[in-house]
Amino acid sequence: METLDLDYYKSLLWMLENDITDIITETFAVETDDFGEKQVIDLLPDGRNLPVTQENKKNTFNVSWNTAWLAP
């Protein structure tokens, strides 16, 4: 993943190494912009409504890793 998007990789590592309580407002979804057409893609079922928390942040790394490497 580090070679695909270094900034995203670094932010995931920062999340793993630090307490993100009241700092991170992410969900288990990503937003894409394909030639001006924005789309939200859930990384988990209903991911856009699942906040990333201190308790589930390790799952964020796992889901992101799997999405980056296993996506078609």
Short mmCIF file of the C-alpha atoms (twelve columns), coordinates in Angstrom:
data_MODEL
# 
_entry.id   MODEL 
# 
loop_
_atom_site.group_PDB 
_atom_site.id 
_atom_site.type_symbol 
_atom_site.label_atom_id 
_atom_site.label_alt_id 
_atom_site.label_comp_id 
_atom_site.label_asym_id 
_atom_site.label_seq_id 
_atom_site.Cartn_x 
_atom_site.Cartn_y 
_atom_site.Cartn_z 
_atom_site.pdbx_PDB_model_num 
ATOM 1  C CA . MET A 1  0.000   0.000  0.000   1 
ATOM 2  C CA . GLU A 2  2.899   2.318  0.729   1 
ATOM 3  C CA . THR A 3  3.821   2.421  -2.952  1 
ATOM 4  C CA . LEU A 4  0.231   3.046  -4.077  1 
ATOM 5  C CA . ASP A 5  -0.436  6.174  -1.974  1 
ATOM 6  C CA . LEU A 6  2.304   7.249  0.423   1 
ATOM 7  C CA . ASP A 7  0.259   9.995  2.125   1 
ATOM 8  C CA . TYR A 8  -2.683  7.674  2.778   1 
ATOM 9  C CA . TYR A 9  -0.325  4.999  4.090   1 
ATOM 10 C CA . LYS A 10 1.332   7.486  6.444   1 
ATOM 11 C CA . SER A 11 -2.041  8.669  7.759   1 
ATOM 12 C CA . LEU A 12 -3.100  5.070  8.434   1 
ATOM 13 C CA . LEU A 13 0.138   4.442  10.331  1 
ATOM 14 C CA . TRP A 14 -0.388  7.622  12.336  1 
ATOM 15 C CA . MET A 15 -3.890  6.428  13.257  1 
ATOM 16 C CA . LEU A 16 -2.512  3.083  14.445  1 
ATOM 17 C CA . GLU A 17 0.213   4.680  16.548  1 
ATOM 18 C CA . ASN A 18 -1.876  7.437  18.190  1 
ATOM 19 C CA . ASP A 19 -5.095  7.844  20.128  1 
ATOM 20 C CA . ILE A 20 -7.645  9.114  17.611  1 
ATOM 21 C CA . THR A 21 -10.433 9.832  20.094  1 
ATOM 22 C CA . ASP A 22 -12.066 13.167 19.141  1 
ATOM 23 C CA . ILE A 23 -9.499  13.695 16.344  1 
ATOM 24 C CA . ILE A 24 -10.500 11.508 13.393  1 
ATOM 25 C CA . THR A 25 -13.878 11.868 11.684  1 
ATOM 26 C CA . GLU A 26 -13.479 9.122  9.100   1 
ATOM 27 C CA . THR A 27 -15.845 6.332  8.148   1 
ATOM 28 C CA . PHE A 28 -15.379 2.958  6.451   1 
ATOM 29 C CA . ALA A 29 -15.927 4.521  3.033   1 
ATOM 30 C CA . VAL A 30 -13.860 6.372  0.453   1 
ATOM 31 C CA . GLU A 31 -14.848 9.072  -1.975  1 
ATOM 32 C CA . THR A 32 -13.661 8.913  -5.565  1 
ATOM 33 C CA . ASP A 33 -13.656 11.625 -8.191  1 
ATOM 34 C CA . ASP A 34 -13.732 10.244 -11.710 1 
ATOM 35 C CA . PHE A 35 -13.593 13.180 -14.107 1 
ATOM 36 C CA . GLY A 36 -15.831 15.314 -11.882 1 
ATOM 37 C CA . GLU A 37 -18.238 12.517 -10.961 1 
ATOM 38 C CA . LYS A 38 -17.964 11.912 -7.230  1 
ATOM 39 C CA . GLN A 39 -18.923 8.573  -5.759  1 
ATOM 40 C CA . VAL A 40 -18.835 7.166  -2.215  1 
ATOM 41 C CA . ILE A 41 -17.667 3.559  -2.004  1 
ATOM 42 C CA . ASP A 42 -18.364 1.603  1.165   1 
ATOM 43 C CA . LEU A 43 -15.397 -0.484 2.324   1 
ATOM 44 C CA . LEU A 44 -17.735 -2.453 4.597   1 
ATOM 45 C CA . PRO A 45 -21.506 -2.883 4.350   1 
ATOM 46 C CA . ASP A 46 -22.991 0.548  5.160   1 
ATOM 47 C CA . GLY A 47 -19.427 1.773  5.752   1 
ATOM 48 C CA . ARG A 48 -20.316 5.418  5.135   1 
ATOM 49 C CA . ASN A 49 -22.316 5.258  8.380   1 
ATOM 50 C CA . LEU A 50 -19.678 3.406  10.446  1 
ATOM 51 C CA . PRO A 51 -17.290 5.817  12.174  1 
ATOM 52 C CA . VAL A 52 -13.647 4.903  12.678  1 
ATOM 53 C CA . THR A 53 -12.987 4.831  16.423  1 
ATOM 54 C CA . GLN A 54 -10.106 4.059  18.755  1 
ATOM 55 C CA . GLU A 55 -11.651 0.616  19.272  1 
ATOM 56 C CA . ASN A 56 -11.987 -0.320 15.579  1 
ATOM 57 C CA . LYS A 57 -9.083  1.573  14.004  1 
ATOM 58 C CA . LYS A 58 -7.059  -1.610 13.384  1 
ATOM 59 C CA . ASN A 59 -9.925  -2.807 11.226  1 
ATOM 60 C CA . THR A 60 -9.530  0.382  9.157   1 
ATOM 61 C CA . PHE A 61 -5.978  -0.586 8.232   1 
ATOM 62 C CA . ASN A 62 -7.005  -4.165 7.397   1 
ATOM 63 C CA . VAL A 63 -9.963  -3.081 5.264   1 
ATOM 64 C CA . SER A 64 -7.886  -0.429 3.468   1 
ATOM 65 C CA . TRP A 65 -5.082  -2.895 2.838   1 
ATOM 66 C CA . ASN A 66 -7.461  -5.519 1.432   1 
ATOM 67 C CA . THR A 67 -9.233  -2.937 -0.719  1 
ATOM 68 C CA . ALA A 68 -5.993  -1.586 -2.161  1 
ATOM 69 C CA . TRP A 69 -4.476  -4.973 -2.976  1 
ATOM 70 C CA . LEU A 70 -7.512  -7.095 -3.752  1 
ATOM 71 C CA . ALA A 71 -9.492  -4.595 -5.815  1 
ATOM 72 C CA . PRO A 72 -9.922  -5.580 -9.468  1 
# 
